[in-house]
């Protein structure tokens, strides 16, 4: 059968096989939207900002809870206990992109209400890394017990 293939047909066959193998490898390395959603459920404690912009006050004082299709985040001042900000809303996961939509907020972050932020999420063990898609929210979080 291979003897009867023209050069252009052989090139097409090789290209098709390469794409098929590449797609299979990608599918094996990617997490389904459903699996990502299950892995996100829980309470997470902020560890660091990957942009190098940490003030130090947020580390271990910013908590994010994700359950069902809802999320919320709160940061307190470790010295006074005062809430720095609190907001949350709903989220979706589509094609590997986690999108948070803010539906409620305290006074300090009310300007975020009705905004949405897209994030690429990677979870390894008890560590979640989020990379902002068109935003600056490049952060590392640890799951709490």
CSV table of C-alpha atoms in Angstrom, one decimal:
chain,number,residue,atom,x,y,z
A,1,UNK,CA,0.0,0.0,0.0
A,2,UNK,CA,2.8,2.5,0.9
A,3,UNK,CA,4.5,1.9,-2.5
A,4,UNK,CA,1.4,3.4,-4.3
A,5,UNK,CA,1.5,6.6,-2.3
A,6,UNK,CA,2.6,9.8,-4.1
A,7,UNK,CA,5.1,12.0,-2.4
A,8,UNK,CA,2.4,14.6,-1.5
A,9,UNK,CA,0.1,11.9,-0.1
A,10,UNK,CA,2.9,10.5,2.0
A,11,UNK,CA,3.7,14.0,3.4
A,12,UNK,CA,-0.1,14.4,4.2
A,13,UNK,CA,-0.2,11.0,5.9
A,14,UNK,CA,2.9,11.8,8.0
A,15,UNK,CA,1.5,15.2,9.0
A,16,UNK,CA,-1.9,13.7,10.0
A,17,UNK,CA,-0.2,11.0,12.1
A,18,UNK,CA,2.0,13.6,13.8
A,19,UNK,CA,-1.0,15.8,14.6
A,20,UNK,CA,-2.9,12.7,15.9
A,21,UNK,CA,-0.1,11.7,18.2
A,22,UNK,CA,0.4,15.3,19.4
A,23,UNK,CA,-3.3,15.6,20.2
A,24,UNK,CA,-3.3,12.3,22.1
A,25,UNK,CA,-0.3,13.5,24.2
A,26,UNK,CA,-1.9,16.8,24.9
A,27,UNK,CA,-5.2,15.1,26.0
A,28,UNK,CA,-3.2,12.9,28.3
A,29,UNK,CA,-1.4,15.8,30.0
A,30,UNK,CA,-4.5,18.1,30.3
A,31,UNK,CA,-7.1,17.9,33.0
A,32,UNK,CA,-10.8,17.9,32.0
A,33,UNK,CA,-13.0,20.8,33.0
A,34,UNK,CA,-14.9,18.4,35.3
A,35,UNK,CA,-11.8,17.1,37.0
A,36,UNK,CA,-10.4,20.6,37.5
A,37,UNK,CA,-13.8,21.7,39.0
A,38,UNK,CA,-13.6,18.8,41.5
A,39,UNK,CA,-10.0,19.6,42.4
A,40,UNK,CA,-10.8,23.2,43.1
A,41,UNK,CA,-13.3,22.6,45.8
A,42,UNK,CA,-12.0,23.6,49.2
A,43,UNK,CA,-10.4,26.4,51.1
A,44,UNK,CA,-7.1,27.9,49.9
A,45,UNK,CA,-4.6,30.1,51.7
A,46,UNK,CA,-2.6,32.7,49.6
A,47,UNK,CA,1.2,32.0,49.4
A,48,UNK,CA,2.7,34.4,46.9
A,49,UNK,CA,2.3,36.6,43.9
A,50,UNK,CA,4.3,35.4,40.9
A,51,UNK,CA,4.7,39.0,39.7
A,52,UNK,CA,6.9,39.8,42.7
A,53,UNK,CA,4.4,42.3,44.1
A,54,UNK,CA,3.7,40.9,47.6
A,55,UNK,CA,3.2,43.3,50.4
A,56,UNK,CA,3.7,40.6,52.9
A,57,UNK,CA,0.4,41.3,54.6
A,58,UNK,CA,-1.5,39.0,52.2
A,59,UNK,CA,0.6,35.9,52.8
A,60,UNK,CA,-1.5,33.5,55.0
A,61,UNK,CA,-4.0,36.4,55.6
A,62,UNK,CA,-5.9,35.9,52.3
A,63,UNK,CA,-8.3,33.0,52.1
A,64,UNK,CA,-10.2,31.8,49.1
A,65,UNK,CA,-13.1,29.3,49.4
A,66,UNK,CA,-14.5,27.4,46.3
A,67,UNK,CA,-17.6,25.3,46.5
A,68,UNK,CA,-20.2,24.2,44.0
A,69,UNK,CA,-20.2,27.0,41.4
A,70,UNK,CA,-19.4,29.8,44.0
A,71,UNK,CA,-16.3,31.3,45.4
A,72,UNK,CA,-15.3,34.0,47.9
A,73,UNK,CA,-12.1,35.6,49.0
A,74,UNK,CA,-11.3,37.5,52.2
A,75,UNK,CA,-8.1,39.3,53.3
A,76,UNK,CA,-7.6,40.6,56.8
A,77,UNK,CA,-5.0,42.8,58.4
A,78,UNK,CA,-2.9,40.5,60.7
A,79,UNK,CA,-2.3,43.3,63.2
A,80,UNK,CA,-5.8,44.6,63.6
A,81,UNK,CA,-8.0,41.8,62.4
A,82,UNK,CA,-9.8,44.3,60.2
A,83,UNK,CA,-11.2,43.0,56.9
A,84,UNK,CA,-9.1,44.6,54.1
A,85,UNK,CA,-11.4,43.2,51.4
A,86,UNK,CA,-14.1,40.5,50.9
A,87,UNK,CA,-15.8,39.7,47.6
A,88,UNK,CA,-17.0,36.7,45.6
A,89,UNK,CA,-19.5,35.3,43.2
A,90,UNK,CA,-19.8,32.5,40.7
A,91,UNK,CA,-17.3,30.7,38.5
A,92,UNK,CA,-17.3,28.7,35.3
A,93,UNK,CA,-14.7,26.4,33.8
A,94,UNK,CA,-14.6,26.1,30.0
A,95,UNK,CA,-11.8,24.7,27.9
A,96,UNK,CA,-9.5,24.7,30.8
A,97,UNK,CA,-10.1,28.3,31.7
A,98,UNK,CA,-11.5,29.2,35.2
A,99,UNK,CA,-13.5,32.4,35.1
A,100,UNK,CA,-14.6,34.2,38.3
A,101,UNK,CA,-17.4,36.7,38.1
A,102,UNK,CA,-17.7,39.0,41.1
A,103,UNK,CA,-21.3,39.4,42.3
A,104,UNK,CA,-20.8,40.9,45.8
A,105,UNK,CA,-18.1,42.9,47.6
A,106,UNK,CA,-17.5,45.0,50.6
A,107,UNK,CA,-16.8,48.7,50.3
A,108,UNK,CA,-13.1,48.4,49.4
A,109,UNK,CA,-13.7,46.3,46.3
A,110,UNK,CA,-17.2,47.3,45.2
A,111,UNK,CA,-15.7,48.5,41.9
A,112,UNK,CA,-15.1,44.9,41.0
A,113,UNK,CA,-18.8,43.9,41.0
A,114,UNK,CA,-19.9,42.5,37.7
A,115,UNK,CA,-16.4,42.1,36.5
A,116,UNK,CA,-15.0,38.7,35.4
A,117,UNK,CA,-11.4,37.5,35.5
A,118,UNK,CA,-10.1,34.5,33.5
A,119,UNK,CA,-7.4,32.3,35.0
A,120,UNK,CA,-5.4,29.3,33.9
A,121,UNK,CA,-5.3,26.9,36.9
A,122,UNK,CA,-2.8,24.2,37.7
A,123,UNK,CA,-3.2,22.0,40.8
A,124,UNK,CA,-0.3,19.8,42.0
A,125,UNK,CA,-0.9,18.1,45.3
A,126,UNK,CA,-2.0,20.8,47.7
A,127,UNK,CA,-0.7,23.7,45.6
A,128,UNK,CA,-2.8,25.7,43.2
A,129,UNK,CA,-1.1,28.0,40.7
A,130,UNK,CA,-3.2,30.5,38.8
A,131,UNK,CA,-2.1,32.5,35.9
A,132,UNK,CA,-4.2,35.5,34.8
A,133,UNK,CA,-5.5,35.5,31.3
A,134,UNK,CA,-5.4,39.2,30.5
A,135,UNK,CA,-5.0,40.2,34.1
A,136,UNK,CA,-2.3,40.4,36.8
A,137,UNK,CA,-3.6,37.6,39.1
A,138,UNK,CA,-0.6,35.3,38.9
A,139,UNK,CA,-0.7,33.6,42.3
A,140,UNK,CA,0.2,30.5,44.3
A,141,UNK,CA,-2.2,29.1,46.9
A,142,UNK,CA,-2.1,26.2,49.3
A,143,UNK,CA,-5.1,24.0,50.2
A,144,UNK,CA,-6.0,24.0,53.9
A,145,UNK,CA,-6.9,21.0,56.0
